[in-house]
Short mmCIF file of N, CA and C in Angstrom, two decimals:
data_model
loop_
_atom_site.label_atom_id
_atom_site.label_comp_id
_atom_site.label_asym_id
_atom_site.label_seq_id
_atom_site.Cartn_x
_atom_site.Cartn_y
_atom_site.Cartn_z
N UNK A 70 129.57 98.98 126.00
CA UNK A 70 129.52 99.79 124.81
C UNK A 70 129.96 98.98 123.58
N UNK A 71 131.23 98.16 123.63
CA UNK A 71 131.61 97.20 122.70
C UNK A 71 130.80 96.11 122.61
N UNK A 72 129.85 95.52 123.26
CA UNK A 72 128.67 94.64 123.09
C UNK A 72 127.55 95.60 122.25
N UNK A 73 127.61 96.43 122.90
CA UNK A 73 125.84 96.94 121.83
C UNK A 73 126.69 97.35 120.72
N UNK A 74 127.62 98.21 120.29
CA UNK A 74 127.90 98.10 118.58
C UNK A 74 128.31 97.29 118.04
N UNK A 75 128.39 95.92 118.58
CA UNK A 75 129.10 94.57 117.91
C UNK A 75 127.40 93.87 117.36
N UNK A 76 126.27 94.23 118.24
CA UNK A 76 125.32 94.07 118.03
C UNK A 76 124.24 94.83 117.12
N UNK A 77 124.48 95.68 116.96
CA UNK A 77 123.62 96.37 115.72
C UNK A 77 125.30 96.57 114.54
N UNK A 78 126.03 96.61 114.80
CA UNK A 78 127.35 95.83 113.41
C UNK A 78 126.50 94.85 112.74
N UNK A 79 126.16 93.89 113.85
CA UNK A 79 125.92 92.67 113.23
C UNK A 79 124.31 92.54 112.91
N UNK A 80 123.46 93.37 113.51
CA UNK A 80 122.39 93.39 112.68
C UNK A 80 122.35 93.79 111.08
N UNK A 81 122.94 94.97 111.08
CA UNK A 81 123.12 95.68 110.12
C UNK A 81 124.26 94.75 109.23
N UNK A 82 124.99 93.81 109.23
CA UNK A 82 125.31 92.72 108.73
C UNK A 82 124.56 92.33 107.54
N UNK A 83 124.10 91.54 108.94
CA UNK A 83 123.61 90.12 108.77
C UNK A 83 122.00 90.24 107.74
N UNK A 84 121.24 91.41 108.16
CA UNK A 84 119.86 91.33 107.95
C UNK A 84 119.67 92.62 107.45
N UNK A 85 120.20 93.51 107.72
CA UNK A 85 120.08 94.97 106.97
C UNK A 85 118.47 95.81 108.28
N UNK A 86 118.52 96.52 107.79
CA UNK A 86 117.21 97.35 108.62
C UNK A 86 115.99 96.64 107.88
N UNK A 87 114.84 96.93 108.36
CA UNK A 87 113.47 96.16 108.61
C UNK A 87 112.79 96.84 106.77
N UNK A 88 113.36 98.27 106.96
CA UNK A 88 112.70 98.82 106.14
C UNK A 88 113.19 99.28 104.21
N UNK A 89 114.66 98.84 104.52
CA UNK A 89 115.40 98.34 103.19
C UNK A 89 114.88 96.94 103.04
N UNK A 90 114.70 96.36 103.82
CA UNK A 90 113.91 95.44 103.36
C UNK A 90 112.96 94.88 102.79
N UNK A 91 111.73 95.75 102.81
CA UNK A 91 110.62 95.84 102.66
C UNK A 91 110.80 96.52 101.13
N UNK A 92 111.54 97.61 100.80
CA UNK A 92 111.57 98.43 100.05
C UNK A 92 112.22 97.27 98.64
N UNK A 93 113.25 96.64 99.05
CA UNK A 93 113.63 95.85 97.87
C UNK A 93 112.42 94.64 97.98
N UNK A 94 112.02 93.89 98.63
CA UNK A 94 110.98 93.39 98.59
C UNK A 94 109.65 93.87 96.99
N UNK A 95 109.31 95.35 98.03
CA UNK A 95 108.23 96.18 97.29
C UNK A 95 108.66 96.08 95.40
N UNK A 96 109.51 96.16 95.13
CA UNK A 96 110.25 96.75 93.96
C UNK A 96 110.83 95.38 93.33
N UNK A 97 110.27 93.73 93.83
CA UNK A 97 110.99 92.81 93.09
C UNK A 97 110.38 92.47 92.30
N UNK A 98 110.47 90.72 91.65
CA UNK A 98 110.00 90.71 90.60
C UNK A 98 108.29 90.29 90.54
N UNK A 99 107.83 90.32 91.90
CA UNK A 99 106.23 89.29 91.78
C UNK A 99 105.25 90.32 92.10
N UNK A 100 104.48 90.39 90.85
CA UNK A 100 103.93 91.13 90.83
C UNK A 100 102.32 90.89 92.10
N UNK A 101 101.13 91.98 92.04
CA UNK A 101 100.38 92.38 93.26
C UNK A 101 99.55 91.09 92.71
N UNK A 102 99.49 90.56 91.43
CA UNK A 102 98.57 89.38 91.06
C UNK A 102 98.50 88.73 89.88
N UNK A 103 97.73 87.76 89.50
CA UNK A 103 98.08 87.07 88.32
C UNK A 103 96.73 86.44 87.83
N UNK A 104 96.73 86.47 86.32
CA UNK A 104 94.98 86.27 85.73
C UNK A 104 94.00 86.45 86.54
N UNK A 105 92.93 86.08 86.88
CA UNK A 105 91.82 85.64 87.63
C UNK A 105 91.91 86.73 88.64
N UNK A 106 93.01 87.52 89.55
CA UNK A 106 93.34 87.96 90.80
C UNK A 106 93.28 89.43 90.07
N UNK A 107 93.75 89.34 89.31
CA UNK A 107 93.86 90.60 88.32
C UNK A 107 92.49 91.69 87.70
N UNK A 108 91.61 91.11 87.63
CA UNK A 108 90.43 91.43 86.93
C UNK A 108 89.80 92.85 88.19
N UNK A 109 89.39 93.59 86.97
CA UNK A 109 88.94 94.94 87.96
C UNK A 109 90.02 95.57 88.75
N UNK A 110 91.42 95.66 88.55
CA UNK A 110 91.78 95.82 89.80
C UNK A 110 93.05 96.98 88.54
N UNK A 111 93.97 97.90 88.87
CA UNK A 111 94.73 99.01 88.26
C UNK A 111 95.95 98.59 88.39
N UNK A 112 96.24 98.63 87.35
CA UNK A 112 98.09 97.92 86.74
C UNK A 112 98.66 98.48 87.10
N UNK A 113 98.53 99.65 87.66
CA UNK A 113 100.28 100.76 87.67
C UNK A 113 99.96 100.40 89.42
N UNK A 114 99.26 99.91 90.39
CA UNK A 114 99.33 100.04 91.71
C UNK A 114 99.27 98.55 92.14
N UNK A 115 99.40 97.27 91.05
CA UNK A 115 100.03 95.86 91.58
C UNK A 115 101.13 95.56 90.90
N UNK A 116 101.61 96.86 90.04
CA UNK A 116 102.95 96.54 89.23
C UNK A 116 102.63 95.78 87.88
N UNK A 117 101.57 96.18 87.51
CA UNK A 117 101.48 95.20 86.27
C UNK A 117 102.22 95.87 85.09
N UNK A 118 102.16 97.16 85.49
CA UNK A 118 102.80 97.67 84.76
C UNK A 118 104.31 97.70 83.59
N UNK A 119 104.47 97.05 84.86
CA UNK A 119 106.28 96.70 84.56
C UNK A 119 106.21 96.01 83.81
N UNK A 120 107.22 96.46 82.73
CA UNK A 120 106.99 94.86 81.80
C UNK A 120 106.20 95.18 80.60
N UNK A 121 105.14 95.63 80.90
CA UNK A 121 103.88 95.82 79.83
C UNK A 121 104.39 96.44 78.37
N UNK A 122 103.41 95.70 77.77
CA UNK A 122 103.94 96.58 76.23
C UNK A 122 102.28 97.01 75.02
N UNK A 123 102.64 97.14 74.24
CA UNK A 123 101.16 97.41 73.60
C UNK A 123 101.07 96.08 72.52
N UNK A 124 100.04 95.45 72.81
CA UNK A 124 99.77 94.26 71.80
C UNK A 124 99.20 95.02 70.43
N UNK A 125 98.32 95.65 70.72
CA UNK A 125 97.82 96.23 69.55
C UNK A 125 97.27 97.74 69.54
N UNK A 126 96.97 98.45 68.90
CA UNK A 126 96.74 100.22 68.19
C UNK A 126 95.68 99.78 67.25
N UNK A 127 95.10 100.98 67.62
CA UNK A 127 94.03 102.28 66.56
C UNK A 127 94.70 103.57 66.45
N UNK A 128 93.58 103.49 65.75
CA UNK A 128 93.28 105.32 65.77
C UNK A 128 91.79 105.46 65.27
N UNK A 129 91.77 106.58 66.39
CA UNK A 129 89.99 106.90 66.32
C UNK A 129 90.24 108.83 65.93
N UNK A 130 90.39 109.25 64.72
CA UNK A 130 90.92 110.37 64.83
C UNK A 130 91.69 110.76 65.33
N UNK A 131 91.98 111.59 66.11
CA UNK A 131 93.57 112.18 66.75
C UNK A 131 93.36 111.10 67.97
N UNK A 132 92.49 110.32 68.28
CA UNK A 132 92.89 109.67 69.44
C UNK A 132 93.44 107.78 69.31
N UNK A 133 94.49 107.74 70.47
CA UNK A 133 94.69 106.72 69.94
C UNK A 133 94.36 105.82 70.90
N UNK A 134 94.49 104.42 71.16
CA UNK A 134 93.64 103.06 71.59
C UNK A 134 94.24 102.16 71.19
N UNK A 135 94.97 101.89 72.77
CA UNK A 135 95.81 100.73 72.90
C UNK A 135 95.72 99.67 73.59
N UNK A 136 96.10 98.71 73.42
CA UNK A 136 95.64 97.25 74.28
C UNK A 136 97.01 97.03 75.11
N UNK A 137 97.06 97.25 76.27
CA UNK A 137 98.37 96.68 77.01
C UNK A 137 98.29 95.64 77.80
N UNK A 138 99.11 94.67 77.44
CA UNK A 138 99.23 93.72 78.01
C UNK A 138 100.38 93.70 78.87
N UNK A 139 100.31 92.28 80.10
CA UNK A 139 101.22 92.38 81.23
C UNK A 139 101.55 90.60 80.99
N UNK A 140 102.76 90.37 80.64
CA UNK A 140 103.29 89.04 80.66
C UNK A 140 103.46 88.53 81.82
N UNK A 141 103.92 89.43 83.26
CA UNK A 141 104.46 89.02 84.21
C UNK A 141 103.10 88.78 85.04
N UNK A 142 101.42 89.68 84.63
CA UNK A 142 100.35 89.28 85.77
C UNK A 142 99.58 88.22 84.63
N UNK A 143 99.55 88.67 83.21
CA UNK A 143 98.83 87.25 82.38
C UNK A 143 97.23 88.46 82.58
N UNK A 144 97.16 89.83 82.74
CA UNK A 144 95.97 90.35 82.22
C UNK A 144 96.54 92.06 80.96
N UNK A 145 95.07 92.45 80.58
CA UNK A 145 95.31 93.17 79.88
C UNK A 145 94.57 94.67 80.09
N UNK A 146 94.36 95.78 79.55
CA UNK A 146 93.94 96.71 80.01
C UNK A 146 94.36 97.67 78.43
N UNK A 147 92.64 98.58 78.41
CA UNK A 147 92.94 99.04 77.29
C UNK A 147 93.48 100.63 78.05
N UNK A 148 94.31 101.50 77.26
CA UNK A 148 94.32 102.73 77.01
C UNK A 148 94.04 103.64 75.97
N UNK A 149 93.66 104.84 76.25
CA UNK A 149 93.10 105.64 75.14
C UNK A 149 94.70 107.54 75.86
N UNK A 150 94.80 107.59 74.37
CA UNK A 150 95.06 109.11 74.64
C UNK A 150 94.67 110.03 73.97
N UNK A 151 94.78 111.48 74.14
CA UNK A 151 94.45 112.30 73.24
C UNK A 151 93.40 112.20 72.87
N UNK A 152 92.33 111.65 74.16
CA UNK A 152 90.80 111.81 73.85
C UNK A 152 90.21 113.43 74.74
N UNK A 153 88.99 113.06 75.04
CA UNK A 153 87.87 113.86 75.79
C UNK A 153 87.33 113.35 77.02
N UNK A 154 86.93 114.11 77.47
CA UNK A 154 85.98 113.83 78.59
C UNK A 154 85.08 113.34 78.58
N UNK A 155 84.91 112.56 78.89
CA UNK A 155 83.39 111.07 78.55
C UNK A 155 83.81 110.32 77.42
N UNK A 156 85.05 110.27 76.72
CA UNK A 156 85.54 109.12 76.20
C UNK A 156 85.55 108.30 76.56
N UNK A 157 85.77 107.00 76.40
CA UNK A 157 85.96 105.29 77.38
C UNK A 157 86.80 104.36 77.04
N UNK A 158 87.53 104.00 77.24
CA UNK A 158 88.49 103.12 77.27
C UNK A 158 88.29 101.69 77.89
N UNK A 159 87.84 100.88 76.97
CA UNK A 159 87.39 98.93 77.57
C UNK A 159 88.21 98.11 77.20
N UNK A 160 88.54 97.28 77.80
CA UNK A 160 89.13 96.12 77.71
C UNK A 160 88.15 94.44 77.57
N UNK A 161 88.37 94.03 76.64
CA UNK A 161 87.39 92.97 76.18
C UNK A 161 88.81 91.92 76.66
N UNK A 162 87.82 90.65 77.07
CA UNK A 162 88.95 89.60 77.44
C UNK A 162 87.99 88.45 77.00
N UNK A 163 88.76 87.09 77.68
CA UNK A 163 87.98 85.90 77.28
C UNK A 163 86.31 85.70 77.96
N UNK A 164 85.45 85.40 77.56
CA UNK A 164 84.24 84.65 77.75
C UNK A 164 83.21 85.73 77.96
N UNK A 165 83.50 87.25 77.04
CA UNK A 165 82.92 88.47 78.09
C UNK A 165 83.27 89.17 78.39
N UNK A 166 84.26 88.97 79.25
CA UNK A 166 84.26 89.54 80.59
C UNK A 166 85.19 91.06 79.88
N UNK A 167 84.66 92.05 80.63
CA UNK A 167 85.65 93.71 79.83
C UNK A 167 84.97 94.57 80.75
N UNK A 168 85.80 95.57 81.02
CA UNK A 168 86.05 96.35 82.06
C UNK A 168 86.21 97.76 81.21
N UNK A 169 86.17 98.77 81.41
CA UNK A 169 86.32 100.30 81.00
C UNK A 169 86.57 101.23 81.78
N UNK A 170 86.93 102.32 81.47
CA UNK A 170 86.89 103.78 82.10
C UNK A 170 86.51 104.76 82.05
N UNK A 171 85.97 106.01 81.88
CA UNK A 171 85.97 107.03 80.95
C UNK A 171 86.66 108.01 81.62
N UNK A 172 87.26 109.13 80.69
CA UNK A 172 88.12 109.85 80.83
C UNK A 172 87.47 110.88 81.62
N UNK A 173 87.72 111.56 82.98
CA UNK A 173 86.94 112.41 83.82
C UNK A 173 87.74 113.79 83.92
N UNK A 174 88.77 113.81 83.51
CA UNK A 174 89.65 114.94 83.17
C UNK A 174 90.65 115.15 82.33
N UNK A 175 91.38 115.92 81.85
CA UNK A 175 92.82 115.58 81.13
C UNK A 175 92.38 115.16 79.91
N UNK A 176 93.13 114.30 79.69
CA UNK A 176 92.64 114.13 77.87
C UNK A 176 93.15 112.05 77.64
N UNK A 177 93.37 111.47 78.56
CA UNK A 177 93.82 110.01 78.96
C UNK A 177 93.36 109.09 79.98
N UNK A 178 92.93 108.08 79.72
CA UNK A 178 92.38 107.12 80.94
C UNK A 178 93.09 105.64 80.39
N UNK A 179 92.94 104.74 81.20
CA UNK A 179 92.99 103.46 80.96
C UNK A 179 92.13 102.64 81.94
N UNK A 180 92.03 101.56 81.40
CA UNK A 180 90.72 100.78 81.79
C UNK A 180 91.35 99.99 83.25
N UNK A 181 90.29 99.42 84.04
CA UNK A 181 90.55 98.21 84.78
C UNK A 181 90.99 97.30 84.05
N UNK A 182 91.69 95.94 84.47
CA UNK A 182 92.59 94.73 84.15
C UNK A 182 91.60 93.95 83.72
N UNK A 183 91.50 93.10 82.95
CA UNK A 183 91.08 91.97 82.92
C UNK A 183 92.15 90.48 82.97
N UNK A 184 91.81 89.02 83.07
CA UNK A 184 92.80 88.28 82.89
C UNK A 184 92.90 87.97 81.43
N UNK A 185 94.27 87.70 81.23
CA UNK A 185 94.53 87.58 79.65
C UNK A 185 95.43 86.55 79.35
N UNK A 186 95.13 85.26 79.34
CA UNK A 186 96.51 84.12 79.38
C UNK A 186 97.56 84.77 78.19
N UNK A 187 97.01 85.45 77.41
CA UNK A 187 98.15 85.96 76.42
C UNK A 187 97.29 86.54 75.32
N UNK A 188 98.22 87.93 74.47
CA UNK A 188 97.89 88.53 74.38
C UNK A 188 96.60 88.85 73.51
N UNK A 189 96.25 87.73 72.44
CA UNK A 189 95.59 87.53 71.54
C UNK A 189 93.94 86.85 72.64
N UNK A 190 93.54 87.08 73.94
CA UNK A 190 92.33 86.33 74.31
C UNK A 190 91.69 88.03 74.74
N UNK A 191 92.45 89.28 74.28
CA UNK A 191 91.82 90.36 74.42
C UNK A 191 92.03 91.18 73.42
N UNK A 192 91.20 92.52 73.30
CA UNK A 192 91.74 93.40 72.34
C UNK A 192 90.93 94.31 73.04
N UNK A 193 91.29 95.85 72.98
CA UNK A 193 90.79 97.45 73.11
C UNK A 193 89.89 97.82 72.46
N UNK A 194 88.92 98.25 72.99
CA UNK A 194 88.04 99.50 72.44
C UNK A 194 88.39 100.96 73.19
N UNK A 195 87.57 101.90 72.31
CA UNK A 195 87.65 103.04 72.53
C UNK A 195 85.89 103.88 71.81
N UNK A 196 85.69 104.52 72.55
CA UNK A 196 84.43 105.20 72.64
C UNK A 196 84.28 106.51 72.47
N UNK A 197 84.75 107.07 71.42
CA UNK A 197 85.68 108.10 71.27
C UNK A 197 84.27 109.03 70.63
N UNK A 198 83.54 110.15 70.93
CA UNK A 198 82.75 111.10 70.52
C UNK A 198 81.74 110.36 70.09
N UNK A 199 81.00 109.49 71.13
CA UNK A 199 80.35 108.66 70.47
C UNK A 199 79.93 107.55 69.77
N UNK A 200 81.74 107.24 69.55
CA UNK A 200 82.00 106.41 67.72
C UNK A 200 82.55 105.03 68.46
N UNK A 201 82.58 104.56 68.40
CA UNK A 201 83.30 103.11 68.85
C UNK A 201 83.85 102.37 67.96
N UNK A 202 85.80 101.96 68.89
CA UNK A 202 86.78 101.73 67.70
C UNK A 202 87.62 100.89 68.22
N UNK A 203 87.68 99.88 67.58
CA UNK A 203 88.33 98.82 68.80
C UNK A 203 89.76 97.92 67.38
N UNK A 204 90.41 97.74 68.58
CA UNK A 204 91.82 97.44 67.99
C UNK A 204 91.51 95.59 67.43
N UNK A 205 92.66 95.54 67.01
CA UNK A 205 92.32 93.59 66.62
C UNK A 205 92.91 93.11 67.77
N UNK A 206 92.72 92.25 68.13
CA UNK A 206 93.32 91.04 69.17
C UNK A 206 94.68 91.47 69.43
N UNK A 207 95.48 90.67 70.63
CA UNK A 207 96.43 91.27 70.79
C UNK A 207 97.40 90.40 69.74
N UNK A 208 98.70 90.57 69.51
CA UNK A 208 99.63 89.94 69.20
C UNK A 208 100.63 89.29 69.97
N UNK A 209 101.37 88.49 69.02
CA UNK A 209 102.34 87.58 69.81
C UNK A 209 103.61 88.53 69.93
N UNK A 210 103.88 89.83 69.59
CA UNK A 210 105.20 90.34 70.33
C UNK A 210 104.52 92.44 70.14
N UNK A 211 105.40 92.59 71.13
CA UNK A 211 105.50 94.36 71.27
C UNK A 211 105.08 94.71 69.77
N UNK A 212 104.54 96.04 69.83
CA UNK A 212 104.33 97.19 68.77
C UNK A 212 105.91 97.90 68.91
N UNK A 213 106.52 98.82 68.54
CA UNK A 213 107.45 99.42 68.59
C UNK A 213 107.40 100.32 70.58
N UNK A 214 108.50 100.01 70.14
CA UNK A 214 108.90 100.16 71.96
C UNK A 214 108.48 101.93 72.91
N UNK A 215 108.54 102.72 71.44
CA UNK A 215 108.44 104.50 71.64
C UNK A 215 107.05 104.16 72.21
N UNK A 216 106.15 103.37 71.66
CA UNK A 216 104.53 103.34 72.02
C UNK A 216 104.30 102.52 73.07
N UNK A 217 105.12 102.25 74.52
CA UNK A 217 105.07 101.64 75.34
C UNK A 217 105.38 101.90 76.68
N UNK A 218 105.67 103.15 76.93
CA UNK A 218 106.26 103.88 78.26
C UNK A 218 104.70 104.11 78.96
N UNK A 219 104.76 103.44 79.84
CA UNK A 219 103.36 103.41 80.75
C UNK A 219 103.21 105.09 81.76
N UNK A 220 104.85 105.42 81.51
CA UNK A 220 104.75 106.75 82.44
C UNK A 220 104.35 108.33 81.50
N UNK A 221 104.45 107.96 80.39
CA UNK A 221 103.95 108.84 79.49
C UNK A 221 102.80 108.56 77.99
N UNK A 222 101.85 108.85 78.09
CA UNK A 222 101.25 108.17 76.55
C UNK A 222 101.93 108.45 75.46
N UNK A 223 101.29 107.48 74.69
CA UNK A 223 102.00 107.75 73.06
C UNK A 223 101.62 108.80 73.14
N UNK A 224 103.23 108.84 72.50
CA UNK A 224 102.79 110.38 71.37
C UNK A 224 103.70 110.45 69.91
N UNK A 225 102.85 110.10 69.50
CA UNK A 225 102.98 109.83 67.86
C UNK A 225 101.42 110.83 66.64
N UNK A 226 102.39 111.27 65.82
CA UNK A 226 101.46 111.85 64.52
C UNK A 226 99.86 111.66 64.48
N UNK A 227 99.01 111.55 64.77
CA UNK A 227 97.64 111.27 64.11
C UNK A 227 98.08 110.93 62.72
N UNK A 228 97.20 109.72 62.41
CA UNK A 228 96.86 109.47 60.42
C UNK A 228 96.47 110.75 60.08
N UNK A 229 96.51 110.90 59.31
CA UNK A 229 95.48 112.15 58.20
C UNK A 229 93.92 110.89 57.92
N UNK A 230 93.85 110.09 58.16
CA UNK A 230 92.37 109.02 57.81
C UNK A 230 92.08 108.73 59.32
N UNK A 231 90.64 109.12 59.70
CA UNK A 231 90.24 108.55 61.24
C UNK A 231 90.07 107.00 60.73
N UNK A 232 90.83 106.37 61.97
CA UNK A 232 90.19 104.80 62.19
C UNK A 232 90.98 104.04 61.04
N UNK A 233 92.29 104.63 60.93
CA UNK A 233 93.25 104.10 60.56
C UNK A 233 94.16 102.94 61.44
N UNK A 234 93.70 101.55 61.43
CA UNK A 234 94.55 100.58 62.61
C UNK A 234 96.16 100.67 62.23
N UNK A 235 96.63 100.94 63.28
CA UNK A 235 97.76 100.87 63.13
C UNK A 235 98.59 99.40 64.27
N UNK A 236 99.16 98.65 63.81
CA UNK A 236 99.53 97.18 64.43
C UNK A 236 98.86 96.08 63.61
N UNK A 237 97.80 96.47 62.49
CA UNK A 237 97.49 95.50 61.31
C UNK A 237 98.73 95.12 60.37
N UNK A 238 99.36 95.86 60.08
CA UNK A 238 100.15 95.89 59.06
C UNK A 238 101.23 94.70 58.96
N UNK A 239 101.67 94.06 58.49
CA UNK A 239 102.90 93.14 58.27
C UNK A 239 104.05 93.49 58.98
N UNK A 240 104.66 92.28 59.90
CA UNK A 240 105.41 92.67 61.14
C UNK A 240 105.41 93.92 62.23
N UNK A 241 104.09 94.40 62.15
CA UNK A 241 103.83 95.23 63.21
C UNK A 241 103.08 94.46 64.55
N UNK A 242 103.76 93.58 64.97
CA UNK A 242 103.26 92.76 66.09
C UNK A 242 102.31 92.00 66.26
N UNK A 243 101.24 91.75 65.21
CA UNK A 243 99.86 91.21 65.58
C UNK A 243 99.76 89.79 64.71
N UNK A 244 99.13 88.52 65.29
CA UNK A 244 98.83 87.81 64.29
C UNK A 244 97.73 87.39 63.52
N UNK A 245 98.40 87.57 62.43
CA UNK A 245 97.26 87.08 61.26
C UNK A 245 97.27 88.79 60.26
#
């Protein structure tokens, strides 16, 4: 009896269970992929998420169109909120290559990944009632941090002007 609990003591030591294991594993810092591995594939289910921030904003009327980028996978992915149903949400990257979604319920989608060595080799569109509205390139740091929670969309004012860019402006994250 003092041999087998000296023996799972010392498993439970030494190595912990199979499945705390796995779990801190699941939850560290390397993400499901990186540029190239990334393309076509959904940020919130290889963790690209984490981390992510918005390089750049629109506004397409009440809807808005964001470019999120992932430092830790090196791709990007547009989002749209506060659209419609058959809205679309694309992600333009280097040489081409852009990926989309359209919104099939609810009023929010975001696109497949593309690779993005950084943030300025992509920028967002949005396909909003027809109209097509696409953000500038990404920038070299975050938009304000409220416009970056991947678990909830922005939610910020509409302009009173459709297709008002918002992340153009002087120190609002973008360059040039």
């Amino acid at each position: 009896m003092a041999l087998v609990t000296g023996i799972m003591i010392g498993g439970w030591f030494f190595g912990g269970n199979e499945t705390a294991g796995q779990d801190r594993r699941g939850a560290g810092a390397e993400p499901g992929c990186t540029e190239y591995e990334c393309r076509d594939k959904d940020s919130q289910r290889l963790g690209c998420h984490i981390g992510a921030w918005t390089a750049a904003a629109t506004w397409s009327g009440r809807t808005y169109i964001e470019l999120r980028y992932s430092p830790r996978c090196r791709a990007a992915w547009a989002r749209i909120t506060d659209a419609e149903v058959g809205d679309t949400a694309r992600v333009e990257g280097p040489k081409g290559v852009h990926n989309q979604r359209s919104v099939t319920y609810e009023n929010d989608t975001y696109s497949p990944m593309v690779e993005a060595a950084y943030p300025a080799a992509a920028r967002a569109c949005g396909v909003v009632r027809g109209k097509e509205v696409c953000t500038p390139q990404g920038g070299s740091s975050p938009l304000p941090p409220a416009l970056t929670d991947e678990r909830e969309p922005a939610r910020k004012a509409a302009p009173t002007e459709s297709g008002t860019e918002t992340g153009t402006e002087k120190g609002a994250g973008t360059d040039g």
